[in-house]
Amino acid sequence: MTPLTHDEIARYSRHLILDEVGVEGQTRLKNSSVLCVGTGGLGSPLLLYLAAAGVGRIGIVDFDVVDASNLQRQVIHGTSTVGRRKVLSARDRIHDLNPHVRVDLYEEPFTADNAERIARPYDVVVDGTDNFPTRYLVNDVCVLLGKPNVYGSIFKFEGQASVFNHQGGPNYRDLYPEPPPPGLVPSCAEGGVLGVLPGIIGTIQATETLKVLLGVGTTLSGRLLLFDALQMSFRELKLRKDPTAPKIEKLIDYDQFCGVPKRTGSKEEHPGSVGSFARLSPSEVAARRAAGWHPYVLDVRGEAEAAIVRFDWADRLIPHTRVADHLAELPRDREILVHCKLGGRSAQACKVLADAGFTVTNLEGGIVGWAKDVDPSLPTY
Amino acid sequence: MNVSILVPSALRGFTAGAASVGVQAPTAGEALDALVAKHPGLAPHLRTPDGALRSFVNVYRNDLDLRGLDGLATRLADGDTLILVPAIAGGRA
C-alpha cells in the first residue's frame, strides 16, 4: 500500500488520532476506491465527505447538467456551475476540497451494458440514483461482482439506508423482490423533497462506506434504517435474506423489469379499449384551444404547487391521489383535460377517470412543458 | 388487539395526511383490512387483486417483516405497531 505523505498526515490528523482509524486505517482509505452512481442529492454530501476523509480513488457516474433547481439540496454544485456538466462540477469541487483524491468520470447513463466495466475497479459501490431500474441494476452488478452496495433512498421527508451484499448479507432484492408499477411512486421532481433530507441520508451512506472500507464498527448490513424528518425519528427494521429469491446470474433489461414503457409515438396506449385516454402535447392543446376547444380542465397537483403557478383557465384542483373520491363532482358531458407538473400523475388520474367512463385527455409534459413550449412567461419549478 | 399502523409520506395522500392510524384486529391481515376500510384509496397499493401483499410494500410487525413471520395471518399483541415500508427511489434528481 502507498504510505501517507507528510501533507496527508497533517490533513488527516483528526482521523490519525482515532484508535479505530489511525495510520493503518487512513492508509487503507488512501488505497481504497468507491464508485458513486449519481451526483445529485445523495451523491453531493457523500462525495464531499468521502473526498474529505481521504478515499484515494472515487468514480462518479452522471450524465446530467447542473440546474438551478438542484441547488436546494445538491450542495457539491454551486450557482457558478449552473449549466455545467455535473461530473465536471463535482470533480472540481472535490479537487478543491482534497487534491490527493483521484477522480474518475463516467459521463454516461449506468446501463446493463457498461455497469460491470464501470464498477469492476472499485471496492465499494454507493447507490445515489433516483429510479428503480438503476437501483436494481446497481444491486445486481454488485451481487455479480461481489461488492458491497451502500444504499440510500429518499422521498419527501423520509429516507431509507442500508448496506447490501456485504459479508454474505441480504441485498436489495431481499428487501423488495419486485419494483412498483411505473408511475405509482412519484419522483422527487413530482413529490418534492426536503433539501436537507438527502444530506442526512447521504452522510449516513458516507459513514457506512468508510466503516466498510476500514472494517470497523457494526454496519447496516441486515438492517434497514428508516428516517422521518418531520417526526425526527429513526427506526430500525431487521432484514433477512429471502430463501425463495431467485439467484442473480446475469444482468437483465431493467426498464422492462420495472415496466418502463418504450417510447412508441402512439397517442393512445390501447386505442379503443376500456380505460384508454388521449394524450396531447402542449402545442397541440394550444392549437385546439385557439380553434375553440373548451374542455373541463382538471389540475391534479397539490395546493402548494398550484400556488407557484396555475392555468387561469383551469376549472378544478384535486390532488391525483384523491381523484377517485371526487368522481361524482366531475362532468360526464364534457371532455376533461387533465394536467400536473410533468404529465406523470395526470396520466394516473386519466386512467382512473377513463376506467370510470369519462372522456379524458392527458396534457403530456404538464404545466412545465406548457411553460417551455407555449408560454415562457410562466415560471417553472 | 389495539394496534397502530404507521403510514409513510408516500402513502399519506390516501389517508388524508394521517401518519398513524389506530385499528383493532387480531391478525396483521385483518388490521390491514380495517385500515383499507377507513381509507379505501390505499387498497391497490397494499394488496394484489387476489389479496396477496404487494411485493413492493413491506409490512413489518414492530421490527420484523411479515414475510418472515406468518404473513397476513401473523397474530398481533396489544400495543404492536405495523409499519408500511414502500419502495422509494429518489436520490439523484
Short mmCIF file of C-alpha atoms in Angstrom, two decimals:
data_model
loop_
_atom_site.label_atom_id
_atom_site.label_comp_id
_atom_site.label_asym_id
_atom_site.label_seq_id
_atom_site.Cartn_x
_atom_site.Cartn_y
_atom_site.Cartn_z
CA MET A 1 0.00 0.00 0.00
CA THR A 2 1.15 3.54 -0.78
CA PRO A 3 2.04 5.23 2.55
CA LEU A 4 0.81 8.68 3.67
CA THR A 5 2.84 11.76 2.75
CA HIS A 6 3.64 14.47 5.31
CA ASP A 7 0.93 16.66 3.76
CA GLU A 8 -1.60 13.89 4.22
CA ILE A 9 -0.54 13.26 7.81
CA ALA A 10 -1.23 16.92 8.59
CA ARG A 11 -4.54 16.86 6.72
CA TYR A 12 -5.93 13.73 8.35
CA SER A 13 -4.64 14.28 11.91
CA ARG A 14 -8.14 14.06 13.47
CA HIS A 15 -8.52 10.62 11.90
CA LEU A 16 -5.00 9.50 12.75
CA ILE A 17 -5.51 10.00 16.47
CA LEU A 18 -8.62 7.78 16.46
CA ASP A 19 -7.70 4.24 17.50
CA GLU A 20 -10.31 2.92 15.05
CA VAL A 21 -8.66 4.66 12.09
CA GLY A 22 -5.03 5.51 12.86
CA VAL A 23 -2.21 5.47 10.32
CA GLU A 24 -3.13 1.98 9.22
CA GLY A 25 -6.79 2.82 8.58
CA GLN A 26 -6.03 6.13 6.88
CA THR A 27 -3.52 4.37 4.63
CA ARG A 28 -6.20 1.84 3.82
CA LEU A 29 -8.62 4.66 2.86
CA LYS A 30 -5.93 6.20 0.65
CA ASN A 31 -5.53 2.89 -1.16
CA SER A 32 -9.25 2.20 -1.49
CA SER A 33 -11.80 3.09 -4.16
CA VAL A 34 -15.50 3.91 -4.22
CA LEU A 35 -17.91 4.24 -7.15
CA CYS A 36 -20.75 6.70 -6.63
CA VAL A 37 -23.64 6.28 -9.06
CA GLY A 38 -25.29 9.71 -9.25
CA THR A 39 -24.02 13.16 -8.19
CA GLY A 40 -27.36 14.56 -7.04
CA GLY A 41 -28.97 14.90 -3.63
CA LEU A 42 -27.39 11.80 -2.10
CA GLY A 43 -24.17 11.93 -4.13
CA SER A 44 -23.40 15.52 -3.14
CA PRO A 45 -22.76 15.06 0.60
CA LEU A 46 -21.45 11.58 0.02
CA LEU A 47 -18.75 12.68 -2.43
CA LEU A 48 -17.76 15.65 -0.30
CA TYR A 49 -17.28 13.56 2.84
CA LEU A 50 -15.58 10.62 1.12
CA ALA A 51 -13.17 13.04 -0.54
CA ALA A 52 -12.57 14.92 2.70
CA ALA A 53 -11.97 11.61 4.51
CA GLY A 54 -9.21 10.70 2.08
CA VAL A 55 -10.67 7.86 -0.01
CA GLY A 56 -7.94 7.57 -2.63
CA ARG A 57 -9.97 6.93 -5.76
CA ILE A 58 -13.54 7.99 -6.42
CA GLY A 59 -15.53 7.21 -9.55
CA ILE A 60 -18.64 9.23 -10.37
CA VAL A 61 -21.35 8.34 -12.84
CA ASP A 62 -23.76 11.01 -14.08
CA PHE A 63 -24.79 12.46 -17.41
CA ASP A 64 -26.86 15.43 -16.24
CA VAL A 65 -26.06 19.15 -16.15
CA VAL A 66 -26.43 21.37 -13.09
CA ASP A 67 -29.82 23.09 -12.95
CA ALA A 68 -30.82 25.96 -10.64
CA SER A 69 -33.50 23.71 -9.08
CA ASN A 70 -30.74 21.28 -7.96
CA LEU A 71 -29.08 23.74 -5.61
CA GLN A 72 -31.72 23.46 -2.87
CA ARG A 73 -30.04 20.14 -1.91
CA GLN A 74 -27.15 19.26 -4.25
CA VAL A 75 -24.51 21.09 -2.28
CA ILE A 76 -21.50 19.82 -4.24
CA HIS A 77 -22.62 22.09 -7.10
CA GLY A 78 -22.97 25.86 -6.96
CA THR A 79 -24.54 28.87 -8.59
CA SER A 80 -21.34 29.33 -10.60
CA THR A 81 -21.69 25.81 -12.08
CA VAL A 82 -25.34 26.03 -13.22
CA GLY A 83 -25.42 24.75 -16.80
CA ARG A 84 -22.16 22.83 -16.37
CA ARG A 85 -21.90 19.04 -16.65
CA LYS A 86 -22.39 17.58 -13.17
CA VAL A 87 -19.39 15.25 -13.28
CA LEU A 88 -17.09 18.22 -14.04
CA SER A 89 -18.72 20.44 -11.42
CA ALA A 90 -18.36 17.63 -8.83
CA ARG A 91 -14.76 16.85 -9.81
CA ASP A 92 -13.64 20.46 -9.43
CA ARG A 93 -15.27 20.79 -6.01
CA ILE A 94 -13.69 17.50 -4.87
CA HIS A 95 -10.24 18.62 -6.03
CA ASP A 96 -10.69 21.95 -4.28
CA LEU A 97 -11.52 20.06 -1.09
CA ASN A 98 -8.83 17.40 -1.44
CA PRO A 99 -6.33 17.36 -4.31
CA HIS A 100 -4.99 13.97 -3.17
CA VAL A 101 -8.11 12.19 -4.46
CA ARG A 102 -8.06 10.60 -7.91
CA VAL A 103 -11.44 11.22 -9.58
CA ASP A 104 -12.66 9.03 -12.47
CA LEU A 105 -15.54 10.41 -14.53
CA TYR A 106 -18.17 8.31 -16.28
CA GLU A 107 -20.41 10.72 -18.14
CA GLU A 108 -22.89 8.16 -19.39
CA PRO A 109 -26.07 6.51 -18.18
CA PHE A 110 -25.33 3.47 -15.96
CA THR A 111 -26.70 0.56 -18.01
CA ALA A 112 -26.59 -3.22 -18.15
CA ASP A 113 -24.07 -2.85 -21.00
CA ASN A 114 -21.49 -0.77 -19.12
CA ALA A 115 -22.21 -1.47 -15.43
CA GLU A 116 -19.72 -4.32 -14.97
CA ARG A 117 -16.96 -2.43 -16.78
CA ILE A 118 -17.55 0.71 -14.72
CA ALA A 119 -17.99 -0.96 -11.31
CA ARG A 120 -15.26 -3.62 -11.56
CA PRO A 121 -12.26 -1.49 -10.40
CA TYR A 122 -13.93 -0.28 -7.18
CA ASP A 123 -14.03 -1.74 -3.66
CA VAL A 124 -17.49 -0.37 -2.78
CA VAL A 125 -20.41 0.93 -4.86
CA VAL A 126 -22.73 3.61 -3.45
CA ASP A 127 -26.25 3.91 -4.80
CA GLY A 128 -27.24 7.56 -5.18
CA THR A 129 -29.64 7.05 -8.09
CA ASP A 130 -33.22 8.23 -8.47
CA ASN A 131 -35.10 5.47 -10.24
CA PHE A 132 -35.99 1.82 -9.79
CA PRO A 133 -34.36 0.36 -12.93
CA THR A 134 -30.95 1.79 -11.94
CA ARG A 135 -31.35 0.68 -8.32
CA TYR A 136 -31.96 -2.94 -9.37
CA LEU A 137 -29.05 -2.67 -11.81
CA VAL A 138 -26.68 -1.34 -9.10
CA ASN A 139 -27.81 -4.16 -6.82
CA ASP A 140 -27.38 -6.91 -9.37
CA VAL A 141 -23.98 -5.77 -10.62
CA CYS A 142 -22.76 -5.63 -7.00
CA VAL A 143 -24.01 -9.18 -6.39
CA LEU A 144 -22.37 -10.44 -9.60
CA LEU A 145 -19.04 -8.73 -8.83
CA GLY A 146 -19.18 -9.45 -5.08
CA LYS A 147 -19.06 -5.80 -3.97
CA PRO A 148 -20.87 -4.13 -1.07
CA ASN A 149 -23.69 -1.78 -2.16
CA VAL A 150 -24.25 1.13 0.20
CA TYR A 151 -27.91 2.02 -0.27
CA GLY A 152 -29.84 5.22 0.38
CA SER A 153 -33.17 6.45 -0.91
CA ILE A 154 -35.35 9.46 -0.15
CA PHE A 155 -38.86 10.78 -0.69
CA LYS A 156 -40.43 13.99 0.64
CA PHE A 157 -39.42 13.87 4.34
CA GLU A 158 -38.38 10.23 4.66
CA GLY A 159 -35.30 8.23 3.88
CA GLN A 160 -34.04 4.66 3.92
CA ALA A 161 -30.47 3.42 4.25
CA SER A 162 -28.78 0.03 4.40
CA VAL A 163 -25.67 -1.87 3.34
CA PHE A 164 -26.41 -4.64 0.87
CA ASN A 165 -24.39 -7.64 -0.26
CA HIS A 166 -21.80 -7.24 2.49
CA GLN A 167 -20.21 -10.31 4.08
CA GLY A 168 -22.98 -12.60 2.92
CA GLY A 169 -25.78 -10.25 4.00
CA PRO A 170 -29.06 -9.54 2.20
CA ASN A 171 -29.34 -7.43 -0.94
CA TYR A 172 -31.93 -5.03 -2.36
CA ARG A 173 -33.96 -7.87 -3.91
CA ASP A 174 -34.33 -9.47 -0.46
CA LEU A 175 -35.93 -6.20 0.66
CA TYR A 176 -38.02 -5.57 -2.47
CA PRO A 177 -38.26 -8.58 -4.80
CA GLU A 178 -40.14 -6.54 -7.40
CA PRO A 179 -40.42 -2.85 -8.26
CA PRO A 180 -43.71 -0.95 -8.06
CA PRO A 181 -45.51 -0.40 -11.35
CA PRO A 182 -44.23 2.75 -13.07
CA GLY A 183 -45.98 5.93 -12.02
CA LEU A 184 -47.28 4.55 -8.71
CA VAL A 185 -44.47 6.17 -6.71
CA PRO A 186 -43.94 9.82 -7.73
CA SER A 187 -40.37 11.02 -8.30
CA CYS A 188 -38.83 13.75 -6.16
CA ALA A 189 -39.43 16.12 -9.11
CA GLU A 190 -43.16 15.49 -8.69
CA GLY A 191 -43.42 14.62 -4.99
CA GLY A 192 -40.89 17.12 -3.67
CA VAL A 193 -38.11 16.54 -1.14
CA LEU A 194 -36.90 18.48 1.89
CA GLY A 195 -33.48 19.77 0.82
CA VAL A 196 -31.62 18.67 3.93
CA LEU A 197 -33.02 15.11 3.79
CA PRO A 198 -30.50 13.79 1.22
CA GLY A 199 -27.85 15.49 3.34
CA ILE A 200 -28.76 13.24 6.25
CA ILE A 201 -29.18 10.02 4.27
CA GLY A 202 -26.11 10.74 2.09
CA THR A 203 -23.90 11.30 5.13
CA ILE A 204 -25.21 8.05 6.63
CA GLN A 205 -24.14 6.36 3.39
CA ALA A 206 -20.73 8.04 3.63
CA THR A 207 -20.37 6.82 7.23
CA GLU A 208 -21.26 3.25 6.25
CA THR A 209 -18.88 3.36 3.27
CA LEU A 210 -15.96 4.41 5.49
CA LYS A 211 -16.82 1.68 8.04
CA VAL A 212 -16.91 -0.96 5.30
CA LEU A 213 -13.55 0.22 3.93
CA LEU A 214 -11.97 0.37 7.41
CA GLY A 215 -13.60 -2.83 8.67
CA VAL A 216 -14.69 -1.14 11.90
CA GLY A 217 -17.96 -0.97 13.84
CA THR A 218 -21.28 -2.57 13.00
CA THR A 219 -22.63 -1.69 9.59
CA LEU A 220 -26.27 -1.52 8.49
CA SER A 221 -25.88 -4.91 6.78
CA GLY A 222 -29.01 -6.90 7.70
CA ARG A 223 -30.79 -3.78 8.93
CA LEU A 224 -32.93 -1.17 7.19
CA LEU A 225 -32.72 2.28 8.74
CA LEU A 226 -35.81 4.47 8.30
CA PHE A 227 -35.60 8.19 8.92
CA ASP A 228 -38.56 10.57 9.19
CA ALA A 229 -37.51 14.23 9.25
CA LEU A 230 -40.99 15.52 10.17
CA GLN A 231 -41.16 13.33 13.27
CA MET A 232 -37.35 13.46 13.70
CA SER A 233 -37.35 9.74 14.30
CA PHE A 234 -35.05 6.91 13.37
CA ARG A 235 -36.38 3.38 13.23
CA GLU A 236 -34.54 0.18 12.52
CA LEU A 237 -36.01 -2.90 10.86
CA LYS A 238 -34.44 -6.34 10.51
CA LEU A 239 -33.57 -7.51 7.01
CA ARG A 240 -33.13 -11.14 6.13
CA LYS A 241 -32.02 -13.00 3.06
CA ASP A 242 -35.10 -14.25 1.22
CA PRO A 243 -34.56 -18.02 0.81
CA THR A 244 -37.07 -18.09 -2.07
CA ALA A 245 -35.37 -15.31 -4.07
CA PRO A 246 -34.16 -16.40 -7.50
CA LYS A 247 -30.37 -16.39 -7.88
CA ILE A 248 -28.97 -13.36 -9.71
CA GLU A 249 -26.93 -14.85 -12.56
CA LYS A 250 -26.71 -12.08 -15.14
CA LEU A 251 -27.80 -8.53 -15.80
CA ILE A 252 -31.22 -8.15 -17.44
CA ASP A 253 -33.28 -5.48 -19.22
CA TYR A 254 -34.07 -3.30 -16.19
CA ASP A 255 -36.50 -0.96 -17.98
CA GLN A 256 -38.53 -4.00 -18.97
CA PHE A 257 -38.24 -5.49 -15.45
CA CYS A 258 -39.57 -2.23 -13.99
CA GLY A 259 -42.27 -1.91 -16.65
CA VAL A 260 -40.92 1.33 -18.08
CA PRO A 261 -42.65 1.65 -21.46
CA LYS A 262 -40.61 2.00 -24.62
CA ARG A 263 -41.42 5.22 -26.47
CA THR A 264 -43.62 4.46 -29.46
CA GLY A 265 -45.02 7.77 -30.65
CA SER A 266 -48.54 6.39 -30.39
CA LYS A 267 -51.01 8.85 -28.93
CA GLU A 268 -53.21 6.31 -27.26
CA GLU A 269 -51.98 3.45 -25.09
CA HIS A 270 -54.64 0.90 -26.03
CA PRO A 271 -56.78 2.56 -28.67
CA GLY A 272 -60.45 1.80 -28.27
CA SER A 273 -60.06 -0.32 -25.14
CA VAL A 274 -61.77 0.44 -21.83
CA GLY A 275 -59.69 2.81 -19.74
CA SER A 276 -57.89 4.37 -22.71
CA PHE A 277 -57.28 8.08 -22.91
CA ALA A 278 -55.85 10.56 -25.39
CA ARG A 279 -52.51 12.31 -24.98
CA LEU A 280 -51.80 15.75 -26.37
CA SER A 281 -48.64 17.86 -26.30
CA PRO A 282 -48.79 21.44 -25.02
CA SER A 283 -48.63 22.87 -28.54
CA GLU A 284 -51.42 20.54 -29.70
CA VAL A 285 -53.61 21.64 -26.79
CA ALA A 286 -52.81 25.30 -27.52
CA ALA A 287 -53.79 24.87 -31.18
CA ARG A 288 -57.06 23.17 -30.27
CA ARG A 289 -57.94 25.80 -27.70
CA ALA A 290 -57.25 28.51 -30.27
CA ALA A 291 -59.70 26.68 -32.56
CA GLY A 292 -62.44 26.80 -29.94
CA TRP A 293 -61.88 23.59 -27.95
CA HIS A 294 -63.18 24.14 -24.44
CA PRO A 295 -62.62 21.07 -22.24
CA TYR A 296 -63.13 20.94 -18.47
CA VAL A 297 -59.61 21.41 -17.10
CA LEU A 298 -58.59 19.40 -14.05
CA ASP A 299 -55.30 20.16 -12.25
CA VAL A 300 -54.22 17.10 -10.21
CA ARG A 301 -51.24 18.67 -8.46
CA GLY A 302 -51.06 19.64 -4.79
CA GLU A 303 -52.15 23.01 -3.43
CA ALA A 304 -48.54 24.06 -2.79
CA GLU A 305 -47.75 23.57 -6.46
CA ALA A 306 -50.85 25.42 -7.64
CA ALA A 307 -49.71 28.36 -5.50
CA ILE A 308 -46.49 28.52 -7.56
CA VAL A 309 -48.13 28.61 -10.98
CA ARG A 310 -51.52 27.61 -12.38
CA PHE A 311 -53.57 27.93 -15.54
CA ASP A 312 -56.17 30.66 -15.05
CA TRP A 313 -58.37 28.56 -17.35
CA ALA A 314 -58.30 25.51 -15.03
CA ASP A 315 -61.67 24.51 -13.56
CA ARG A 316 -60.71 22.43 -10.56
CA LEU A 317 -57.76 21.35 -8.39
CA ILE A 318 -57.88 17.80 -6.97
CA PRO A 319 -54.63 16.02 -5.98
CA HIS A 320 -54.21 12.87 -8.10
CA THR A 321 -54.48 10.60 -5.07
CA ARG A 322 -57.96 11.97 -4.32
CA VAL A 323 -59.47 11.97 -7.82
CA ALA A 324 -61.23 8.65 -7.21
CA ASP A 325 -63.09 10.22 -4.26
CA HIS A 326 -64.50 13.10 -6.35
CA LEU A 327 -65.86 11.36 -9.47
CA ALA A 328 -69.43 12.44 -8.74
CA GLU A 329 -68.41 16.11 -8.95
CA LEU A 330 -66.84 15.89 -12.44
CA PRO A 331 -68.77 16.43 -15.68
CA ARG A 332 -69.67 13.41 -17.81
CA ASP A 333 -70.95 15.51 -20.71
CA ARG A 334 -67.66 17.29 -21.45
CA GLU A 335 -64.15 16.28 -22.37
CA ILE A 336 -61.77 16.56 -19.40
CA LEU A 337 -58.21 17.78 -19.91
CA VAL A 338 -56.01 16.63 -17.01
CA HIS A 339 -52.64 18.12 -16.14
CA CYS A 340 -49.98 18.05 -13.42
CA LYS A 341 -46.38 19.29 -13.32
CA LEU A 342 -44.76 16.91 -15.81
CA GLY A 343 -47.54 14.59 -17.01
CA GLY A 344 -46.95 11.50 -14.82
CA ARG A 345 -49.52 11.96 -12.08
CA SER A 346 -52.07 13.28 -14.58
CA ALA A 347 -51.64 10.07 -16.61
CA GLN A 348 -52.55 8.07 -13.49
CA ALA A 349 -55.57 10.29 -12.91
CA CYS A 350 -56.56 9.90 -16.60
CA LYS A 351 -56.50 6.12 -16.14
CA VAL A 352 -58.80 6.37 -13.10
CA LEU A 353 -61.17 8.70 -14.95
CA ALA A 354 -61.17 6.69 -18.18
CA ASP A 355 -61.89 3.49 -16.23
CA ALA A 356 -64.86 5.30 -14.69
CA GLY A 357 -66.20 6.18 -18.14
CA PHE A 358 -65.06 9.79 -18.52
CA THR A 359 -63.67 11.16 -21.79
CA VAL A 360 -60.18 12.32 -20.88
CA THR A 361 -57.02 13.74 -22.39
CA ASN A 362 -53.65 13.96 -20.67
CA LEU A 363 -51.54 17.09 -21.12
CA GLU A 364 -48.18 15.45 -21.88
CA GLY A 365 -45.30 17.29 -20.24
CA GLY A 366 -47.62 19.06 -17.82
CA ILE A 367 -47.55 22.73 -16.94
CA VAL A 368 -43.75 22.73 -17.14
CA GLY A 369 -43.99 21.53 -20.75
CA TRP A 370 -46.54 24.26 -21.39
CA ALA A 371 -44.19 26.90 -19.97
CA LYS A 372 -41.40 25.59 -22.18
CA ASP A 373 -43.30 25.16 -25.46
CA VAL A 374 -46.26 27.53 -25.33
CA ASP A 375 -45.99 30.25 -22.69
CA PRO A 376 -42.44 31.04 -21.48
CA SER A 377 -43.82 33.82 -19.26
CA LEU A 378 -44.86 31.15 -16.72
CA PRO A 379 -42.36 30.21 -14.01
CA THR A 380 -41.11 26.61 -13.89
CA TYR A 381 -40.27 24.69 -10.74
CA MET B 1 -55.93 -6.03 19.81
CA ASN B 2 -55.28 -2.31 19.60
CA VAL B 3 -52.52 -1.68 17.12
CA SER B 4 -51.23 1.39 15.33
CA ILE B 5 -50.33 1.36 11.68
CA LEU B 6 -47.62 3.77 10.58
CA VAL B 7 -48.19 5.26 7.13
CA PRO B 8 -45.17 6.71 5.27
CA SER B 9 -45.31 10.02 3.36
CA ALA B 10 -45.53 8.18 0.05
CA LEU B 11 -48.94 6.78 1.02
CA ARG B 12 -50.32 9.63 3.15
CA GLY B 13 -52.12 11.07 0.15
CA PHE B 14 -54.52 8.15 0.62
CA THR B 15 -55.05 8.64 4.39
CA ALA B 16 -55.89 12.37 4.30
CA GLY B 17 -52.39 13.07 5.61
CA ALA B 18 -52.56 10.79 8.67
CA ALA B 19 -49.13 9.37 9.65
CA SER B 20 -50.57 6.83 12.06
CA VAL B 21 -53.92 5.03 12.03
CA GLY B 22 -55.22 3.07 15.03
CA VAL B 23 -57.22 -0.12 14.40
CA GLN B 24 -58.44 -3.13 16.34
CA ALA B 25 -57.63 -6.54 14.86
CA PRO B 26 -56.33 -9.96 15.91
CA THR B 27 -54.09 -10.51 12.86
CA ALA B 28 -51.99 -8.39 10.52
CA GLY B 29 -54.27 -9.16 7.57
CA GLU B 30 -57.36 -8.04 9.46
CA ALA B 31 -55.54 -4.91 10.66
CA LEU B 32 -54.77 -4.01 7.03
CA ASP B 33 -58.41 -4.71 6.10
CA ALA B 34 -59.50 -2.31 8.85
CA LEU B 35 -57.06 0.31 7.54
CA VAL B 36 -58.36 -0.07 3.99
CA ALA B 37 -61.97 0.14 5.24
CA LYS B 38 -61.12 3.56 6.69
CA HIS B 39 -59.07 4.64 3.65
CA PRO B 40 -60.24 2.76 0.52
CA GLY B 41 -57.74 4.52 -1.76
CA LEU B 42 -54.94 2.51 -0.15
CA ALA B 43 -56.33 -0.85 -1.30
CA PRO B 44 -54.49 -1.22 -4.63
CA HIS B 45 -51.22 -0.11 -3.02
CA LEU B 46 -51.25 -2.81 -0.35
CA ARG B 47 -52.83 -5.88 -1.93
CA THR B 48 -52.87 -7.53 -5.34
CA PRO B 49 -56.31 -8.17 -6.91
CA ASP B 50 -56.23 -11.70 -5.39
CA GLY B 51 -55.47 -10.38 -1.91
CA ALA B 52 -51.74 -11.10 -1.53
CA LEU B 53 -49.40 -8.43 -0.13
CA ARG B 54 -47.75 -6.27 -2.77
CA SER B 55 -44.07 -7.17 -3.13
CA PHE B 56 -43.02 -3.51 -3.23
CA VAL B 57 -44.70 -2.55 0.05
CA ASN B 58 -43.24 -4.38 3.00
CA VAL B 59 -45.22 -4.66 6.21
CA TYR B 60 -43.38 -5.04 9.50
CA ARG B 61 -44.77 -6.03 12.88
CA ASN B 62 -42.56 -3.94 15.12
CA ASP B 63 -39.13 -4.64 13.57
CA LEU B 64 -39.89 -7.92 11.73
CA ASP B 65 -41.10 -8.39 8.16
CA LEU B 66 -44.45 -10.25 7.97
CA ARG B 67 -42.94 -12.39 5.20
CA GLY B 68 -40.56 -13.91 7.77
CA LEU B 69 -43.43 -14.43 10.25
CA ASP B 70 -46.82 -15.90 9.33
CA GLY B 71 -47.59 -13.35 6.63
CA LEU B 72 -51.07 -11.86 6.81
CA ALA B 73 -52.01 -14.49 9.42
CA THR B 74 -49.40 -13.11 11.85
CA ARG B 75 -51.03 -12.67 15.27
CA LEU B 76 -50.88 -9.24 16.87
CA ALA B 77 -50.50 -8.25 20.51
CA ASP B 78 -51.95 -5.16 22.19
CA GLY B 79 -49.69 -2.20 21.53
CA ASP B 80 -48.00 -3.68 18.45
CA THR B 81 -47.05 -1.35 15.62
CA LEU B 82 -47.47 -2.28 11.98
CA ILE B 83 -45.15 -0.31 9.71
CA LEU B 84 -45.75 0.10 5.98
CA VAL B 85 -42.44 0.46 4.12
CA PRO B 86 -42.92 1.09 0.40
CA ALA B 87 -40.09 1.08 -2.11
CA ILE B 88 -38.89 4.63 -2.77
CA ALA B 89 -36.30 5.56 -5.37
CA GLY B 90 -35.39 9.27 -5.02
CA GLY B 91 -31.84 10.48 -4.67
CA ARG B 92 -30.16 11.78 -7.82
CA ALA B 93 -32.54 14.22 -9.45
#
